[in-house]
Coordinates of C-alpha atoms and ligand atoms in Angstrom, one line a residue:
M247 CA 0.2 -0.2 -0.1
V248 CA 1.4 3.4 -0.7
M249 CA -0.1 7.0 0.2
P250 CA -2.5 8.6 -2.1
N251 CA -1.2 12.3 -2.5
F252 CA -2.8 15.1 -1.4
A253 CA -2.4 18.8 -0.8
Y254 CA -1.4 19.6 3.3
V255 CA -2.6 22.5 4.8
L256 CA -1.7 24.5 8.5
P257 CA -4.5 26.9 8.8
K258 CA -3.4 29.6 11.9
S259 CA -7.6 30.1 12.9
L260 CA -10.0 27.7 13.8
K261 CA -12.2 29.9 11.1
G262 CA -9.4 28.8 8.7
A263 CA -10.0 25.3 9.1
I264 CA -13.3 25.4 8.9
Q265 CA -12.6 26.6 5.2
H266 CA -11.0 24.3 3.9
L267 CA -13.7 21.0 5.3
T268 CA -15.3 21.6 2.2
S269 CA -16.0 18.1 1.3
K270 CA -15.9 14.5 2.2
D271 CA -12.7 14.0 0.8
V272 CA -10.8 16.6 3.1
R273 CA -9.5 14.9 6.1
I274 CA -8.5 16.5 9.9
H275 CA -5.5 15.6 11.2
A276 CA -4.4 15.9 14.6
G277 CA -2.0 13.2 15.8
G278 CA -2.0 10.9 12.5
T279 CA -1.8 7.8 14.5
D280 CA -4.8 7.5 13.2
L281 CA -5.8 9.1 10.2
L282 CA -1.5 8.1 8.3
G283 CA -2.9 4.5 8.5
C284 CA -6.2 4.7 7.1
L285 CA -4.9 6.6 4.4
R286 CA -2.0 4.4 3.7
D287 CA -4.8 1.3 4.4
D288 CA -6.8 2.8 2.0
I289 CA -9.7 3.0 4.3
L290 CA -9.8 6.8 3.7
E291 CA -9.8 9.3 1.1
A292 CA -7.9 12.3 1.1
K293 CA -7.4 15.3 -1.5
K294 CA -6.0 17.8 1.2
I295 CA -5.8 17.4 4.8
V296 CA -6.3 19.9 7.6
S297 CA -3.4 20.2 10.6
L298 CA -5.0 20.9 13.6
S299 CA -1.3 21.3 14.8
Q300 CA -1.6 25.8 14.8
L301 CA -4.5 25.9 16.7
S302 CA -2.7 26.7 19.9
D303 CA -6.3 27.4 21.8
L304 CA -7.1 23.3 21.7
R305 CA -4.7 22.7 23.1
G306 CA -4.4 22.3 26.9
I307 CA -6.3 21.3 30.2
R308 CA -8.3 23.9 32.3
P309 CA -10.3 24.5 34.5
T310 CA -14.1 26.0 33.8
T311 CA -15.1 28.5 36.3
E312 CA -18.1 26.0 36.9
G313 CA -14.9 23.9 38.5
G314 CA -15.3 21.5 35.8
L315 CA -12.4 21.0 33.4
R316 CA -11.9 21.9 30.0
I317 CA -9.7 19.7 27.7
G318 CA -8.9 20.4 24.2
A319 CA -9.2 18.4 21.8
M320 CA -5.5 18.4 20.5
T321 CA -4.2 17.7 24.1
T322 CA -1.8 15.4 24.3
V323 CA -3.4 10.9 25.7
G324 CA 0.2 11.7 27.0
E325 CA -0.8 14.9 28.6
L326 CA -3.5 13.7 30.1
T327 CA -1.8 10.5 32.7
A328 CA 0.4 13.4 33.6
S329 CA -1.8 16.4 34.4
K330 CA -1.5 16.2 38.4
I331 CA -6.0 17.7 38.5
I332 CA -6.5 14.8 36.4
L333 CA -5.0 12.6 38.2
S334 CA -6.8 14.5 41.9
R335 CA -9.9 14.8 40.4
Y336 CA -10.0 12.1 37.6
P337 CA -8.2 9.8 38.3
A338 CA -10.2 7.4 36.5
L339 CA -9.2 9.0 33.3
A340 CA -5.6 9.6 33.9
R341 CA -6.2 5.1 34.3
A342 CA -7.4 4.8 31.0
A343 CA -5.3 7.3 29.3
S344 CA -2.7 5.2 30.6
E345 CA -3.5 1.9 29.3
V346 CA -3.7 3.5 25.8
A347 CA -1.2 1.8 23.6
S348 CA 2.6 2.8 24.1
P349 CA 4.0 6.0 24.8
Q350 CA 5.7 6.7 21.0
L351 CA 1.4 6.9 20.4
R352 CA 0.5 8.6 23.6
N353 CA 3.0 11.3 23.1
Q354 CA 1.8 11.8 19.6
G355 CA -2.1 11.0 20.0
T356 CA -4.7 13.6 21.0
I357 CA -7.9 13.1 23.2
G358 CA -9.8 14.4 19.8
G359 CA -8.0 11.9 18.1
N360 CA -8.9 9.0 20.1
L361 CA -12.4 9.9 20.4
C362 CA -12.8 10.3 16.6
Q363 CA -10.5 7.2 15.4
K364 CA -12.1 3.9 12.9
P365 CA -12.8 1.2 14.2
R366 CA -9.9 -1.5 14.2
C367 CA -12.1 -4.7 12.7
W368 CA -9.3 -6.6 10.7
Y369 CA -11.6 -7.2 8.1
Y370 CA -12.4 -3.5 7.5
R371 CA -8.7 -2.4 8.2
G372 CA -8.3 -5.1 5.4
E373 CA -9.0 -5.2 1.7
F374 CA -12.5 -6.6 2.3
H375 CA -15.8 -4.0 1.1
C376 CA -17.9 -4.7 3.6
L377 CA -20.7 -3.4 4.7
R378 CA -19.0 0.0 7.3
K379 CA -17.1 0.8 3.4
G380 CA -20.3 0.4 1.6
G381 CA -20.4 -3.1 0.6
D382 CA -23.6 -5.4 1.4
R383 CA -21.9 -7.7 3.8
C384 CA -20.3 -7.9 6.8
Y385 CA -17.2 -10.8 6.4
A386 CA -16.9 -10.6 10.1
L387 CA -20.5 -12.1 11.2
N388 CA -19.5 -15.8 9.6
G389 CA -15.4 -14.5 9.8
E390 CA -12.9 -14.5 12.3
N391 CA -15.0 -12.5 14.8
Q392 CA -13.0 -13.8 18.0
F393 CA -12.6 -9.4 19.2
H394 CA -16.5 -8.6 18.1
C395 CA -19.1 -7.1 19.2
I396 CA -21.6 -9.1 22.1
F397 CA -23.8 -5.4 22.0
G398 CA -25.1 -3.5 19.8
S399 CA -24.8 -4.7 17.0
S400 CA -28.7 -4.9 15.3
G401 CA -27.1 -7.5 12.9
I402 CA -25.5 -5.7 10.8
C403 CA -22.0 -4.7 11.8
Y404 CA -19.9 -5.5 15.2
I405 CA -17.5 -4.0 15.7
V406 CA -16.0 -2.8 18.7
H407 CA -15.4 1.0 19.8
P408 CA -11.4 0.8 20.7
S409 CA -11.0 4.1 22.7
D410 CA -10.2 3.7 26.4
I411 CA -10.8 7.1 27.5
A412 CA -14.3 7.4 25.9
P413 CA -15.8 5.3 28.5
V414 CA -14.3 6.6 31.7
L415 CA -15.0 10.0 29.7
M416 CA -19.0 9.2 29.7
A417 CA -19.0 8.0 32.7
Y418 CA -17.9 11.2 34.0
E419 CA -21.4 12.9 32.1
A420 CA -18.6 14.6 30.0
S421 CA -19.9 16.7 27.1
V422 CA -17.9 18.0 23.8
R423 CA -17.9 21.0 22.3
I424 CA -18.2 21.0 17.9
I425 CA -17.2 23.9 15.9
G426 CA -19.2 24.0 12.4
P427 CA -19.2 26.7 9.8
K428 CA -22.7 27.9 11.5
V429 CA -23.0 26.4 14.8
T430 CA -21.4 25.3 17.6
R431 CA -23.1 22.5 19.5
S432 CA -22.3 20.9 23.0
L433 CA -23.4 17.5 23.4
P434 CA -23.2 15.0 26.2
L435 CA -20.6 12.7 24.8
E436 CA -23.3 9.7 25.0
K437 CA -24.9 11.4 22.1
F438 CA -22.1 11.3 19.8
Y439 CA -21.6 7.8 19.4
V440 CA -23.8 6.6 16.5
L441 CA -24.9 2.9 16.6
P442 CA -25.0 0.6 13.0
S443 CA -28.9 0.6 13.2
D444 CA -28.8 4.8 12.8
E445 CA -25.6 4.6 10.2
V446 CA -23.2 1.5 9.8
R447 CA -20.9 3.9 7.8
K448 CA -20.1 6.4 10.7
E449 CA -19.0 6.2 14.3
T450 CA -20.0 9.9 15.6
V451 CA -22.3 12.5 15.0
L452 CA -19.5 14.5 13.3
K453 CA -20.5 16.2 9.6
P454 CA -17.3 16.4 7.7
N455 CA -17.4 20.5 7.9
E456 CA -17.3 20.2 11.9
I457 CA -14.1 19.9 14.6
L458 CA -14.0 18.7 17.8
T459 CA -12.9 21.5 19.5
E460 CA -13.2 20.1 23.3
I461 CA -14.3 17.9 26.0
L462 CA -16.0 19.3 28.9
L463 CA -16.0 17.3 32.5
P464 CA -18.5 18.4 35.2
P465 CA -16.7 19.2 38.5
S466 CA -16.3 16.1 40.5
I467 CA -18.4 15.3 42.8
Q468 CA -16.5 14.7 46.8
G469 CA -17.1 11.4 48.0
L470 CA -17.4 10.0 44.3
R471 CA -15.2 7.0 43.5
S472 CA -14.4 6.2 39.8
S473 CA -12.0 3.3 38.1
Y474 CA -11.5 2.2 34.5
R475 CA -10.0 -1.4 34.0
K476 CA -9.2 -2.9 30.8
V477 CA -8.5 -6.5 29.8
R478 CA -6.2 -7.5 26.4
A479 CA -4.6 -9.7 24.5
R480 CA -1.1 -9.7 25.9
R481 CA 0.5 -7.9 28.3
S482 CA 1.6 -5.5 25.8
W483 CA -0.1 -2.2 23.6
D484 CA -2.8 -3.9 22.4
F485 CA -6.8 -3.0 22.3
A486 CA -9.4 -3.8 25.3
L487 CA -11.1 -7.5 24.7
A488 CA -13.3 -5.7 27.9
G489 CA -12.9 -3.0 30.1
V490 CA -14.8 -0.7 32.8
A491 CA -15.0 2.6 33.4
L492 CA -17.0 3.0 37.2
A493 CA -18.4 6.2 38.9
L494 CA -19.8 6.0 41.6
Q495 CA -21.6 8.0 44.3
F496 CA -22.0 6.8 47.9
R497 CA -23.8 8.3 50.9
E498 CA -22.3 6.4 53.9
D499 CA -22.2 2.6 52.0
R500 CA -24.8 2.9 50.0
V501 CA -24.4 4.0 46.4
T502 CA -26.7 6.7 45.5
K503 CA -25.9 6.7 41.7
A504 CA -23.9 4.4 39.6
R505 CA -22.3 5.3 36.0
V506 CA -20.8 2.1 34.1
V507 CA -19.6 2.0 30.6
L508 CA -17.9 -1.1 29.2
S509 CA -15.2 -0.9 26.2
G510 CA -13.9 -3.8 24.3
A511 CA -18.2 -4.5 24.1
A512 CA -20.1 -3.3 21.5
P513 CA -19.9 -0.4 19.3
I514 CA -20.2 2.6 20.9
P515 CA -19.2 2.8 24.5
W516 CA -21.5 1.0 26.3
R517 CA -23.6 2.5 29.1
S518 CA -24.8 -0.4 31.0
K519 CA -28.3 0.5 32.5
G520 CA -28.7 -2.8 34.0
I521 CA -25.9 -2.7 36.4
E522 CA -26.4 0.9 36.7
G523 CA -30.2 -0.1 38.1
A524 CA -28.6 -3.2 40.0
L525 CA -26.0 -0.9 42.5
T526 CA -28.1 2.0 43.1
G527 CA -29.9 1.9 46.5
K528 CA -27.4 -0.8 47.2
Q529 CA -24.7 -1.5 49.6
L530 CA -21.9 -2.8 47.8
D531 CA -21.7 -6.1 49.5
A532 CA -21.1 -9.9 47.8
D533 CA -24.5 -10.1 47.0
T534 CA -24.6 -7.2 45.0
V535 CA -21.8 -7.4 43.1
T536 CA -22.4 -11.0 42.0
Q537 CA -26.2 -9.7 41.1
A538 CA -24.7 -6.2 39.2
A539 CA -21.8 -8.7 37.3
E540 CA -25.0 -11.3 36.1
V541 CA -27.4 -8.3 34.8
A542 CA -24.0 -7.3 33.1
V543 CA -24.0 -10.0 30.3
N544 CA -27.2 -11.1 30.6
K545 CA -29.0 -9.3 27.1
A546 CA -25.2 -10.4 25.1
E547 CA -25.5 -11.9 21.8
P548 CA -22.1 -13.8 21.2
L549 CA -21.1 -14.5 17.9
D550 CA -19.6 -18.1 17.3
Q551 CA -15.4 -17.2 18.2
N552 CA -16.4 -14.4 21.4
G553 CA -18.3 -16.3 24.0
Y554 CA -15.6 -16.2 26.4
K555 CA -16.4 -12.2 26.4
I556 CA -19.5 -13.5 28.6
S557 CA -17.3 -14.5 31.4
L558 CA -14.6 -12.3 31.0
F559 CA -16.7 -9.4 31.5
R560 CA -18.7 -10.8 34.4
G561 CA -15.2 -12.1 36.0
M562 CA -13.4 -8.4 35.4
I563 CA -17.0 -6.1 36.3
E564 CA -17.1 -8.6 40.1
E565 CA -13.3 -7.4 40.5
E566 CA -13.3 -4.3 39.9
L567 CA -16.9 -3.3 41.7
L568 CA -15.2 -5.5 45.1
A569 CA -11.8 -3.5 44.5
I570 CA -14.2 -0.1 44.2
A571 CA -16.3 -1.1 47.7
K572 CA -12.9 -1.2 49.8
A573 CA -11.4 2.0 48.1
Ligands
FAD788 C1 -0.4 0.5 17.5 C2 -1.7 1.8 18.2 C3 -2.7 1.2 19.6 C4 -3.4 1.7 19.6 N1 -3.7 1.4 21.3 C5 -5.0 2.1 21.4 C6 -5.4 1.4 23.0 O1 -5.5 0.8 23.6 N2 -6.6 2.5 23.2 C7 -6.8 3.3 22.8 O2 -8.0 4.1 22.9 N3 -6.6 4.0 21.2 C8 -5.5 3.4 21.2 N4 -5.3 3.7 19.3 C9 -5.5 4.7 19.1 C10 -4.7 5.9 19.3 O3 -5.1 6.2 20.7 C11 -5.0 6.9 18.5 O4 -5.0 6.1 17.0 C12 -5.2 8.5 18.3 O5 -5.6 8.4 20.0 C13 -5.9 9.1 17.9 O6 -5.3 10.3 17.7 P1 -4.5 11.6 16.6 O7 -4.3 12.7 17.3 O8 -3.2 10.5 16.3 O9 -5.5 11.0 15.5 P2 -5.3 11.0 14.1 O10 -5.5 10.4 13.6 O11 -4.6 13.0 13.7 O12 -6.8 11.4 13.8 C14 -7.9 10.0 13.9 C15 -9.4 10.4 13.1 O13 -10.1 11.2 13.8 C16 -10.1 12.5 13.3 N5 -10.0 13.6 14.1 C17 -8.9 13.7 15.0 N6 -9.0 14.9 15.4 C18 -10.1 15.7 15.2 C19 -10.6 16.6 15.8 N7 -10.4 17.6 16.7 N8 -12.1 16.7 15.6 C20 -12.1 16.0 14.3 N9 -12.0 15.0 13.5 C21 -10.6 15.0 14.2 C22 -9.0 12.2 12.3 O14 -9.3 13.4 10.8 C23 -9.3 11.2 11.8 O15 -10.1 10.7 10.6 C24 -3.7 3.0 19.3 C25 -3.3 3.4 17.8 C26 -2.4 2.6 17.0 C27 -1.8 3.2 16.0
SF4_789 S1 -18.0 -5.7 11.9 FE1 -18.3 -3.4 10.5 S2 -16.2 -3.3 9.6 FE2 -16.6 -5.4 10.8 S3 -16.5 -6.4 8.5 FE3 -19.1 -6.6 9.5 S4 -19.3 -4.7 9.0 FE4 -17.1 -4.4 8.2

């Protein structure tokens, strides 16, 4: 595979960047760790690449006046792992960022790119013209599907959402800001992702002429216990086989509010309202934990080769809930 020819522009302002986003063949370049592979492997086409590297407004981590945090989309994943404010107020985010890829990729890859990266299904990344590329079938359905999803496919496409950071941000109830030529819009991260049943060729609601500019975290609540656990096939860098982001509020020893989001489970970061319901109002004892972990997987729809994910999720969720109960 060879890299196609394209024009490369480095706008100095956000307005200038948006003015370049005039067609579907124009691509946004953040750190390039995913984009360049997609171009080389012919997954994405590009006539023009718009670099965001000159837009200093999109970098950095700053407290908001409301007591939350604003993270610019061009902030690197490495900066998230090193930020004192993130480590102290949103520790699960620091944890998830430290689980992303390798140190080199964390230094180059940005949080915006991490949230917008393309899926890792090997048919999609390979030379198969599958549904997500505009073809007429899903090759994973009767193929090598051991790393594919157990929720949310609607029998259409079985990718798993690849980001470790998105599930944690969702557990913290983060929102994203998006800028286009005419409007700026903010929406909960939960509404940013698109299921195959809504649109199989898209992963997010972003339009081709829009830029994700920042991620907004609400104030961290005192007594909130949060964590991210990731299980991978190999010890070295790898995407999640299964993961869980937890954000639990307690009053005395009872859970008053729970946000639970799974990774490696579905085409989008998968909020498990079943687990949330099983935890809310309860003491986090062994019975509650067992029930919550059971509820987590009772609606799973495994394929031929990924049934192992059911017991993997069950066991991992149990362990992580027991750990947070002792925290
Ligand atoms: C070998 C390898 C291993 C990896 N392992 C993991 C892992 O374990 N966990 C994990 O979470 N991730 C993993 N990743 C993904 C990695 O984190 C992402 O590649 C990286 O975060 C993307 O950031 P980037 O800035 O390089 O994005 P780019 O490659 O520049 O962009 C990625 C995509 O997002 C779009 N985009 C980027 N920024 C914006 C924006 N602000 N607005 C709109 N669209 C935008 C681009 O157009 C492109 O389509 C891995 C990647 C590689 C190559
Ligand atoms: S799971 Fe989705 S991306 Fe993979 S082959 Fe099937 S349709 Fe394509």
